[in-house]
Amino acid sequence: MAERMVGKQAPRFEMQAVLPNGDFGRVSLEENMKNGKWTVLFFYPMDFTFVCPTEITAISDRYDEFEDLDAVVIGVSTDSVYSHKAWMNVPREENGIGEIKYPLAADPTHQVSRDYGVLIEEEGVALRGLFIIDPEGELKYAVVHHNNIGRSVDEVLRVLQALQTGGLCPANWKPGQKTLEV
């Protein structure tokens, strides 16, 4: 039986990553928490595939909206930082991702993917999992789905904004609408 994660402290992580400027560096949940930031951590199966670049570039194209919400975005796959960097060097028009505005982290040991419950053990790749973690390290939102389906950036932003209201948000709530009164 899977263990509940939402509402608990998120698994801590520190990973090597390719930063937006193309340099190698590290990303960690602790650093984001120290800086008072929300963390949007998303897993994707692998570099040089078909659905993944559509998600990665769609999130990058709207990264300023995440920044405006005090959120840091981190993309993760089980590929190496060298694979990430090679993919970033391929233009979007050629099924690459080009320049992106947030880091892509490498999970070659599969530990972070395993900790977040998204690892397909027999394939060594992650499912499409997305996790929103508040600045105190509490996992507030988790969604995992089949690798054939890309995520909606609109929905991720909507959920992040709903969580940040601290209120009760009804079905189909949109930013600017009232929350429910208790």
mmCIF file of C-alpha atoms in Angstrom, residues 20-145:
data_model
loop_
_atom_site.group_PDB
_atom_site.id
_atom_site.type_symbol
_atom_site.label_atom_id
_atom_site.label_comp_id
_atom_site.label_asym_id
_atom_site.label_seq_id
_atom_site.Cartn_x
_atom_site.Cartn_y
_atom_site.Cartn_z
ATOM 1 C CA PRO A 20 19.337 28.229 -16.912
ATOM 2 C CA ASN A 21 22.669 29.809 -17.908
ATOM 3 C CA GLY A 22 23.941 26.370 -19.020
ATOM 4 C CA ASP A 23 26.335 25.891 -16.095
ATOM 5 C CA PHE A 24 26.319 22.836 -13.870
ATOM 6 C CA GLY A 25 25.206 23.424 -10.298
ATOM 7 C CA ARG A 26 23.080 21.977 -7.516
ATOM 8 C CA VAL A 27 19.450 22.380 -6.505
ATOM 9 C CA SER A 28 17.924 21.474 -3.164
ATOM 10 C CA LEU A 29 14.659 21.725 -1.326
ATOM 11 C CA GLU A 30 16.488 23.091 1.726
ATOM 12 C CA GLU A 31 17.828 26.032 -0.314
ATOM 13 C CA ASN A 32 14.345 26.913 -1.571
ATOM 14 C CA MET A 33 12.960 26.696 1.975
ATOM 15 C CA LYS A 34 15.787 28.860 3.318
ATOM 16 C CA ASN A 35 14.862 31.469 0.705
ATOM 17 C CA GLY A 36 11.150 31.315 1.613
ATOM 18 C CA LYS A 37 10.158 29.941 -1.799
ATOM 19 C CA TRP A 38 7.475 27.519 -2.935
ATOM 20 C CA THR A 39 8.879 24.600 -4.923
ATOM 21 C CA VAL A 40 7.241 23.180 -8.028
ATOM 22 C CA LEU A 41 9.070 19.906 -8.574
ATOM 23 C CA PHE A 42 8.146 17.964 -11.675
ATOM 24 C CA PHE A 43 9.417 14.661 -13.003
ATOM 25 C CA TYR A 44 9.484 13.622 -16.641
ATOM 26 C CA PRO A 45 10.568 10.308 -18.208
ATOM 27 C CA MET A 46 13.638 11.192 -20.264
ATOM 28 C CA ASP A 47 15.423 13.654 -22.490
ATOM 29 C CA PHE A 48 15.108 13.556 -26.274
ATOM 30 C CA THR A 49 11.527 12.294 -26.277
ATOM 31 C CA PHE A 50 8.307 13.680 -27.712
ATOM 32 C CA VAL A 51 5.886 14.871 -24.997
ATOM 33 C CA CYS A 52 8.594 16.034 -22.578
ATOM 34 C CA PRO A 53 9.867 19.001 -24.605
ATOM 35 C CA THR A 54 6.336 20.346 -24.960
ATOM 36 C CA GLU A 55 5.973 20.474 -21.170
ATOM 37 C CA ILE A 56 9.453 21.741 -20.400
ATOM 38 C CA THR A 57 9.226 24.609 -22.885
ATOM 39 C CA ALA A 58 5.614 25.477 -21.945
ATOM 40 C CA ILE A 59 6.627 25.854 -18.292
ATOM 41 C CA SER A 60 9.707 27.858 -19.275
ATOM 42 C CA ASP A 61 7.644 30.189 -21.460
ATOM 43 C CA ARG A 62 5.527 31.029 -18.389
ATOM 44 C CA TYR A 63 8.284 30.944 -15.782
ATOM 45 C CA ASP A 64 7.826 34.622 -14.923
ATOM 46 C CA GLU A 65 4.350 33.763 -13.598
ATOM 47 C CA PHE A 66 5.877 31.181 -11.247
ATOM 48 C CA GLU A 67 8.477 33.711 -10.112
ATOM 49 C CA ASP A 68 5.716 36.256 -9.420
ATOM 50 C CA LEU A 69 4.205 33.648 -7.073
ATOM 51 C CA ASP A 70 7.515 33.174 -5.196
ATOM 52 C CA ALA A 71 7.913 29.714 -6.692
ATOM 53 C CA VAL A 72 11.004 27.925 -7.935
ATOM 54 C CA VAL A 73 10.489 25.316 -10.667
ATOM 55 C CA ILE A 74 12.763 22.290 -10.959
ATOM 56 C CA GLY A 75 12.445 19.672 -13.692
ATOM 57 C CA VAL A 76 13.850 16.188 -12.968
ATOM 58 C CA SER A 77 14.573 13.040 -14.925
ATOM 59 C CA THR A 78 16.809 10.060 -14.342
ATOM 60 C CA ASP A 79 19.059 11.235 -17.190
ATOM 61 C CA SER A 80 22.473 12.772 -16.479
ATOM 62 C CA VAL A 81 23.248 16.480 -16.402
ATOM 63 C CA TYR A 82 25.263 15.880 -19.577
ATOM 64 C CA SER A 83 22.197 14.571 -21.373
ATOM 65 C CA HIS A 84 20.192 17.566 -20.104
ATOM 66 C CA LYS A 85 22.839 19.983 -21.354
ATOM 67 C CA ALA A 86 23.041 18.267 -24.740
ATOM 68 C CA TRP A 87 19.241 18.538 -25.075
ATOM 69 C CA MET A 88 19.358 22.225 -24.137
ATOM 70 C CA ASN A 89 21.866 22.740 -26.956
ATOM 71 C CA VAL A 90 19.329 21.488 -29.517
ATOM 72 C CA PRO A 91 16.921 24.167 -30.806
ATOM 73 C CA ARG A 92 13.215 23.737 -30.122
ATOM 74 C CA GLU A 93 12.495 23.439 -33.838
ATOM 75 C CA GLU A 94 14.639 20.276 -33.896
ATOM 76 C CA ASN A 95 12.894 18.555 -30.918
ATOM 77 C CA GLY A 96 15.292 20.110 -28.435
ATOM 78 C CA ILE A 97 14.394 22.471 -25.612
ATOM 79 C CA GLY A 98 16.840 25.313 -26.284
ATOM 80 C CA GLU A 99 17.204 27.847 -23.508
ATOM 81 C CA ILE A 100 14.929 27.340 -20.523
ATOM 82 C CA LYS A 101 14.441 29.556 -17.477
ATOM 83 C CA TYR A 102 14.734 26.986 -14.680
ATOM 84 C CA PRO A 103 17.112 24.137 -13.804
ATOM 85 C CA LEU A 104 16.872 20.553 -14.999
ATOM 86 C CA ALA A 105 18.078 18.208 -12.274
ATOM 87 C CA ALA A 106 19.584 14.754 -12.717
ATOM 88 C CA ASP A 107 18.505 11.748 -10.654
ATOM 89 C CA PRO A 108 20.845 9.034 -12.017
ATOM 90 C CA THR A 109 20.655 6.975 -8.801
ATOM 91 C CA HIS A 110 16.826 7.103 -9.018
ATOM 92 C CA GLN A 111 16.656 7.916 -5.298
ATOM 93 C CA VAL A 112 14.646 11.141 -5.586
ATOM 94 C CA SER A 113 12.237 9.559 -8.091
ATOM 95 C CA ARG A 114 11.829 6.632 -5.710
ATOM 96 C CA ASP A 115 11.332 8.958 -2.690
ATOM 97 C CA TYR A 116 8.517 10.747 -4.522
ATOM 98 C CA GLY A 117 6.901 7.494 -5.680
ATOM 99 C CA VAL A 118 7.247 8.114 -9.418
ATOM 100 C CA LEU A 119 9.979 5.657 -10.428
ATOM 101 C CA ILE A 120 9.110 2.902 -12.888
ATOM 102 C CA GLU A 121 11.687 0.503 -11.431
ATOM 103 C CA GLU A 122 11.848 -1.915 -14.354
ATOM 104 C CA GLU A 123 12.481 0.914 -16.847
ATOM 105 C CA GLY A 124 14.579 3.230 -14.690
ATOM 106 C CA VAL A 125 12.502 6.266 -15.673
ATOM 107 C CA ALA A 126 10.048 8.481 -13.844
ATOM 108 C CA LEU A 127 6.339 8.889 -14.401
ATOM 109 C CA ARG A 128 5.017 12.410 -14.948
ATOM 110 C CA GLY A 129 4.739 13.496 -11.343
ATOM 111 C CA LEU A 130 4.302 17.060 -10.162
ATOM 112 C CA PHE A 131 4.626 18.203 -6.555
ATOM 113 C CA ILE A 132 4.030 21.596 -4.972
ATOM 114 C CA ILE A 133 5.887 22.149 -1.715
ATOM 115 C CA ASP A 134 5.351 25.172 0.536
ATOM 116 C CA PRO A 135 8.222 27.255 1.973
ATOM 117 C CA GLU A 136 8.087 25.225 5.222
ATOM 118 C CA GLY A 137 8.693 21.983 3.306
ATOM 119 C CA GLU A 138 5.147 20.616 3.498
ATOM 120 C CA LEU A 139 4.001 18.738 0.427
ATOM 121 C CA LYS A 140 0.735 20.462 -0.508
ATOM 122 C CA TYR A 141 -0.094 18.921 -3.889
ATOM 123 C CA ALA A 142 0.830 15.787 -5.794
ATOM 124 C CA VAL A 143 -0.332 14.498 -9.143
ATOM 125 C CA VAL A 144 1.112 11.547 -11.038
ATOM 126 C CA HIS A 145 -0.094 10.298 -14.377
#
